[in-house]
């Protein structure tokens, strides 16, 4: 599933503590998201004043402007861009929690937002980096690889290219899910290759075929596989403001010990070889002699059968 990302970074100052939960949000474009952070509970009550101002730093577009004076709600508004798409959960304010529901996220919602929380006693602010990524389709050509130790294999997957996703800014990040070990990382910024690296475990064993990147294909050659390379991997491709990912599984087995006995060729000792040669020579000498006598005997018998019998007649006249 291709996901869009809200990246929610908080830097707080002043005496009141504001924290975010969680730090990173992932949604698809046009989906909804809930941003939530907390402030010190004692800083708010219904008899106090509360002011929440959250706006984008680059153009001051207001994501939320909420004002409570002496426990009475005075105003709640947002910029036309966010109109009807941002809702504040006021029931959790008494618990020291601010929860914003943002509906139908758009690409143009991306930006750096600064949120300010004011009470009678304290002022605190936090900066929120909100980034929404266009989805692109990433497909690994083979989702499961079974290999033997010391084998080589080629991993290949494709990604869709869009005009909104220039490859002049490209990032490829492929890591193992269970421990985050980086199989391959490649970064291009403004058409210039910035970095290419991998975890020490894979160092020197992974090579990328960069010639096929322009075709929307990524090809990795991994050599000398080890059993510890086994695992589930996720690969993310980012081009400009576009992001997509896919997963594959690698299972490397140990080289099996051969249980089939090898054919054994035995050579007779020299004395045996001499006797065999003698027997063969005698056979070749005796066989023609025997054949000659047998054929002669057959011929004599055949000749005798064809000779007529001579009978003597005695007549008295």
Coordinates of C-alpha atoms in Angstrom, one line a residue:
X1 CA 0.0 0.0 0.0
X2 CA 1.4 3.3 -1.1
X3 CA 1.2 5.9 1.7
X4 CA 1.4 9.6 2.0
X5 CA 3.2 11.1 5.0
X6 CA 2.5 13.7 7.6
X7 CA 5.7 14.4 9.3
X8 CA 5.1 16.0 12.6
X9 CA 8.2 17.5 14.3
X10 CA 7.9 19.5 17.5
X11 CA 10.4 22.0 19.0
X12 CA 9.1 23.6 22.1
X13 CA 10.1 26.5 24.2
X14 CA 9.0 28.6 27.2
X15 CA 8.1 27.1 30.5
X16 CA 5.0 25.1 29.5
X17 CA 5.8 21.7 28.0
X18 CA 4.1 20.7 24.7
X19 CA 4.7 17.3 23.2
X20 CA 3.5 15.4 20.2
X21 CA 2.0 11.9 19.9
X22 CA 3.0 10.2 17.7
X23 CA 5.9 11.8 15.8
X24 CA 5.1 10.5 12.3
X25 CA 1.7 10.1 10.6
X26 CA 1.2 8.1 7.4
X27 CA -1.9 8.4 5.3
X28 CA -3.0 8.3 1.7
X29 CA -3.8 11.4 -0.2
X30 CA -7.4 12.6 0.3
X31 CA -7.6 10.6 3.6
X32 CA -8.1 11.9 7.1
X33 CA -5.6 12.3 9.9
X34 CA -5.6 13.2 13.5
X35 CA -2.8 15.4 15.0
X36 CA -2.5 15.2 18.7
X37 CA -0.2 16.8 21.3
X38 CA -0.4 17.6 24.9
X39 CA 0.3 20.5 27.2
X40 CA 0.6 20.7 31.0
X41 CA -2.9 20.0 32.4
X42 CA -2.8 22.6 35.1
X43 CA -2.5 25.3 32.6
X44 CA -6.1 25.1 31.4
X45 CA -9.5 25.3 33.1
X46 CA -12.9 26.6 32.0
X47 CA -12.5 29.8 34.0
X48 CA -9.2 30.7 32.3
X49 CA -8.2 32.1 28.9
X50 CA -6.9 29.9 26.2
X51 CA -5.6 30.7 22.8
X52 CA -4.4 28.2 20.1
X53 CA -2.9 29.6 16.9
X54 CA -1.6 27.1 14.3
X55 CA -0.5 28.6 11.0
X56 CA 1.9 27.8 8.1
X57 CA 5.2 29.7 8.5
X58 CA 5.8 30.3 4.8
X59 CA 2.6 32.1 4.0
X60 CA 0.8 32.4 7.4
X61 CA -2.2 30.4 6.3
X62 CA -4.1 29.6 9.4
X63 CA -4.7 25.9 10.1
X64 CA -6.6 26.7 13.3
X65 CA -7.3 29.8 15.3
X66 CA -9.2 29.1 18.6
X67 CA -9.8 31.6 21.4
X68 CA -11.5 31.2 24.8
X69 CA -11.9 34.2 27.1
X70 CA -12.9 33.5 30.7
X71 CA -14.2 30.1 29.9
X72 CA -16.3 31.4 26.9
X73 CA -15.5 30.4 23.4
X74 CA -14.9 33.6 21.4
X75 CA -13.8 32.4 18.0
X76 CA -12.7 29.4 15.9
X77 CA -11.6 29.8 12.4
X78 CA -9.1 28.7 9.7
X79 CA -7.9 29.8 6.3
X80 CA -10.1 29.3 3.3
X81 CA -7.7 26.5 2.2
X82 CA -8.5 24.5 5.3
X83 CA -12.1 25.6 5.6
X84 CA -14.4 22.8 6.6
X85 CA -11.5 20.3 6.8
X86 CA -10.1 21.0 10.3
X87 CA -12.0 20.1 13.5
X88 CA -10.8 20.6 17.1
X89 CA -11.8 18.0 19.7
X90 CA -12.7 20.4 22.5
X91 CA -13.7 17.7 25.0
X92 CA -10.0 16.7 25.6
X93 CA -8.8 20.3 26.3
X94 CA -9.5 19.9 30.0
X95 CA -7.1 17.0 30.1
X96 CA -4.3 19.1 28.6
X97 CA -4.6 17.6 25.2
X98 CA -5.1 19.3 21.8
X99 CA -6.5 17.0 19.1
X100 CA -7.0 18.2 15.5
X101 CA -8.8 16.2 12.9
X102 CA -7.7 17.1 9.4
X103 CA -9.9 15.8 6.6
X104 CA -9.2 15.1 2.9
X105 CA -5.5 16.0 3.0
X106 CA -4.1 17.7 -0.1
X107 CA -0.6 18.1 -1.5
X108 CA -0.8 21.9 -1.1
X109 CA -1.3 21.4 2.7
X110 CA 2.4 20.5 3.0
X111 CA 4.6 23.0 4.8
X112 CA 6.1 24.1 8.1
X113 CA 3.5 25.0 10.7
X114 CA 4.0 26.9 13.9
X115 CA 1.5 26.4 16.6
X116 CA 1.2 28.6 19.7
X117 CA -0.6 27.8 22.9
X118 CA -1.3 30.6 25.3
X119 CA -2.8 30.4 28.8
X120 CA -2.9 33.0 31.6
X121 CA 0.4 31.7 33.0
X122 CA 2.4 30.4 30.1
X123 CA 3.1 30.7 26.4
X124 CA 4.5 27.7 24.4
X125 CA 5.1 27.1 20.8
X126 CA 5.9 24.2 18.5
X127 CA 6.9 23.9 14.9
X128 CA 5.1 21.2 12.9
X129 CA 6.6 19.9 9.6
X130 CA 3.6 18.6 7.6
X131 CA 4.5 16.9 4.4
X132 CA 2.1 15.1 2.1
X133 CA 3.5 12.9 -0.6
X134 CA 2.0 12.0 -3.9
X135 CA 1.5 8.2 -4.2
X136 CA 3.4 6.3 -6.8
X137 CA 3.2 2.5 -7.5
X138 CA 6.3 0.5 -6.6
X139 CA 6.3 -3.2 -7.4
X140 CA 9.0 -5.7 -6.6
X141 CA 9.3 -8.3 -9.5
X142 CA 9.6 -11.2 -7.0
X143 CA 8.3 -11.0 -3.5
X144 CA 10.2 -14.1 -2.2
X145 CA 13.7 -15.2 -2.8
X146 CA 15.2 -18.6 -1.7
X147 CA 18.9 -18.9 -2.1
X148 CA 21.9 -20.8 -0.8
X149 CA 24.8 -19.4 1.2
X150 CA 27.4 -17.8 -1.1
X151 CA 25.0 -17.5 -4.0
X152 CA 24.4 -14.2 -5.8
X153 CA 20.9 -12.8 -6.6
X154 CA 19.4 -9.8 -8.4
X155 CA 16.6 -7.8 -6.9
X156 CA 14.5 -5.7 -9.3
X157 CA 11.5 -3.6 -8.9
X158 CA 9.7 -0.9 -10.9
X159 CA 8.1 2.4 -10.0
X160 CA 5.7 4.6 -11.9
X161 CA 7.0 7.9 -13.2
X162 CA 5.0 11.1 -13.2
X163 CA 5.7 14.7 -14.3
X164 CA 5.1 15.7 -10.7
X165 CA 7.9 13.3 -9.6
X166 CA 11.2 14.5 -11.2
X167 CA 14.0 12.0 -10.9
X168 CA 16.4 14.9 -10.4
X169 CA 15.6 14.5 -6.8
X170 CA 15.5 10.8 -6.1
X171 CA 15.9 8.7 -3.0
X172 CA 16.0 4.9 -2.7
X173 CA 16.0 3.4 0.7
X174 CA 15.9 -0.4 1.3
X175 CA 16.3 -1.8 4.8
X176 CA 15.5 -4.9 6.8
X177 CA 12.3 -4.5 8.9
X178 CA 13.3 -6.3 12.1
X179 CA 16.5 -4.3 12.8
X180 CA 16.6 -1.4 10.3
X181 CA 19.9 -2.6 8.7
X182 CA 20.2 -0.7 5.4
X183 CA 20.6 -3.0 2.4
X184 CA 20.9 0.0 0.0
X185 CA 20.6 3.7 0.2
X186 CA 20.9 6.1 -2.8
X187 CA 20.3 9.8 -2.9
X188 CA 20.3 12.2 -5.8
X189 CA 19.6 15.9 -5.3
X190 CA 19.2 18.4 -8.1
X191 CA 20.6 15.8 -10.5
X192 CA 23.7 15.3 -8.5
X193 CA 24.5 12.0 -6.8
X194 CA 24.8 12.9 -3.1
X195 CA 25.3 9.5 -1.4
X196 CA 25.3 5.7 -1.9
X197 CA 25.7 3.5 1.1
X198 CA 24.7 0.3 2.9
X199 CA 25.0 -1.2 6.3
X200 CA 28.4 -2.7 7.2
X201 CA 26.9 -6.1 7.0
X202 CA 26.3 -5.6 3.2
X203 CA 29.3 -3.4 2.6
X204 CA 30.9 -4.3 -0.8
X205 CA 28.3 -6.9 -1.7
X206 CA 25.6 -4.6 -3.2
X207 CA 25.8 -3.0 -6.6
X208 CA 23.2 -0.9 -8.3
X209 CA 22.5 -0.8 -12.0
X210 CA 21.9 3.0 -12.4
X211 CA 21.4 2.8 -16.1
X212 CA 17.9 1.5 -15.8
X213 CA 16.7 4.2 -13.3
X214 CA 15.5 6.4 -16.2
X215 CA 13.2 3.6 -17.3
X216 CA 11.6 3.5 -13.8
X217 CA 13.4 0.4 -12.8
X218 CA 15.7 -0.3 -9.9
X219 CA 18.1 -3.3 -10.1
X220 CA 20.3 -4.4 -7.2
X221 CA 22.9 -7.2 -7.5
X222 CA 23.7 -8.8 -4.1
X223 CA 26.7 -11.1 -4.0
X224 CA 28.0 -13.8 -1.6
X225 CA 24.8 -14.2 0.4
X226 CA 25.0 -15.1 4.0
X227 CA 22.5 -16.8 6.3
X228 CA 22.3 -13.7 8.4
X229 CA 21.0 -11.8 5.3
X230 CA 17.7 -13.5 5.7
X231 CA 14.7 -11.4 6.6
X232 CA 11.8 -9.2 5.5
X233 CA 12.8 -6.1 3.6
X234 CA 11.0 -2.9 2.7
X235 CA 12.2 -0.6 -0.1
X236 CA 11.0 3.0 -0.5
X237 CA 11.3 5.1 -3.6
X238 CA 10.9 8.8 -3.4
X239 CA 11.1 11.1 -6.5
X240 CA 10.4 14.7 -5.8
X241 CA 7.2 14.9 -3.8
X242 CA 6.2 11.3 -4.7
X243 CA 6.6 8.2 -2.5
X244 CA 6.0 4.5 -2.8
X245 CA 7.2 1.3 -1.3
X246 CA 7.0 -2.5 -1.6
X247 CA 8.3 -5.5 0.4
X248 CA 10.1 -8.7 -0.3
X249 CA 11.4 -11.7 1.7
X250 CA 14.9 -13.2 1.5
X251 CA 15.6 -16.7 2.8
X252 CA 19.3 -17.8 2.7
X253 CA 20.0 -21.5 3.6
X254 CA 23.3 -23.0 4.5
X255 CA 25.1 -25.0 1.8
X256 CA 23.8 -28.5 2.3
X257 CA 26.3 -31.3 3.0
X258 CA 26.2 -33.9 0.2
X259 CA 24.7 -37.3 1.4
X260 CA 25.0 -39.0 -2.0
X261 CA 28.2 -41.1 -2.1
X262 CA 30.5 -40.2 -4.9
X263 CA 31.2 -43.1 -7.4
X264 CA 34.5 -44.7 -6.5
X265 CA 36.7 -45.8 -9.4
X266 CA 39.1 -48.6 -8.4
X267 CA 42.1 -49.5 -10.5
X268 CA 43.5 -53.1 -10.2
X269 CA 47.0 -53.5 -8.9
X270 CA 49.8 -53.9 -11.5
X271 CA 50.0 -57.7 -11.1
X272 CA 46.3 -58.1 -11.7
X273 CA 46.5 -55.9 -14.8
X274 CA 49.3 -58.1 -16.2
X275 CA 47.3 -61.3 -15.6
X276 CA 44.3 -59.8 -17.3
X277 CA 46.4 -58.8 -20.3
X278 CA 47.8 -62.4 -20.5
X279 CA 44.3 -63.9 -20.4
X280 CA 43.1 -61.6 -23.2
X281 CA 46.2 -62.6 -25.4
X282 CA 45.6 -66.3 -24.9
X283 CA 41.9 -65.8 -25.7
X284 CA 42.7 -64.1 -28.9
X285 CA 45.2 -66.9 -29.9
X286 CA 43.1 -69.9 -28.9
X287 CA 39.8 -68.6 -30.3
X288 CA 40.9 -68.6 -34.0
X289 CA 42.5 -72.2 -33.7
X290 CA 39.3 -73.6 -32.1
X291 CA 37.2 -71.9 -34.8
X292 CA 39.4 -73.4 -37.5
X293 CA 39.1 -77.0 -36.3
X294 CA 35.3 -76.6 -35.7
X295 CA 34.7 -75.2 -39.2
X296 CA 36.9 -78.0 -40.7
X297 CA 35.0 -80.7 -38.9
X298 CA 31.7 -79.3 -40.0
X299 CA 32.9 -79.2 -43.6
X300 CA 34.1 -82.8 -43.6
X301 CA 30.8 -84.0 -42.2
X302 CA 28.9 -82.1 -44.9
X303 CA 31.2 -83.6 -47.6
X304 CA 30.6 -87.1 -46.4
X305 CA 26.9 -86.7 -46.5
X306 CA 27.0 -85.8 -50.2
X307 CA 29.3 -88.8 -51.4
X308 CA 27.1 -91.7 -53.1
X309 CA 27.2 -95.3 -51.8
X310 CA 29.0 -97.9 -54.2
X311 CA 27.2 -101.3 -54.2
X312 CA 28.7 -104.6 -55.7
X313 CA 26.3 -106.8 -57.7
X314 CA 26.9 -110.5 -58.2
X315 CA 24.7 -112.2 -61.0
X316 CA 24.6 -115.7 -62.0
X317 CA 23.9 -116.2 -65.5

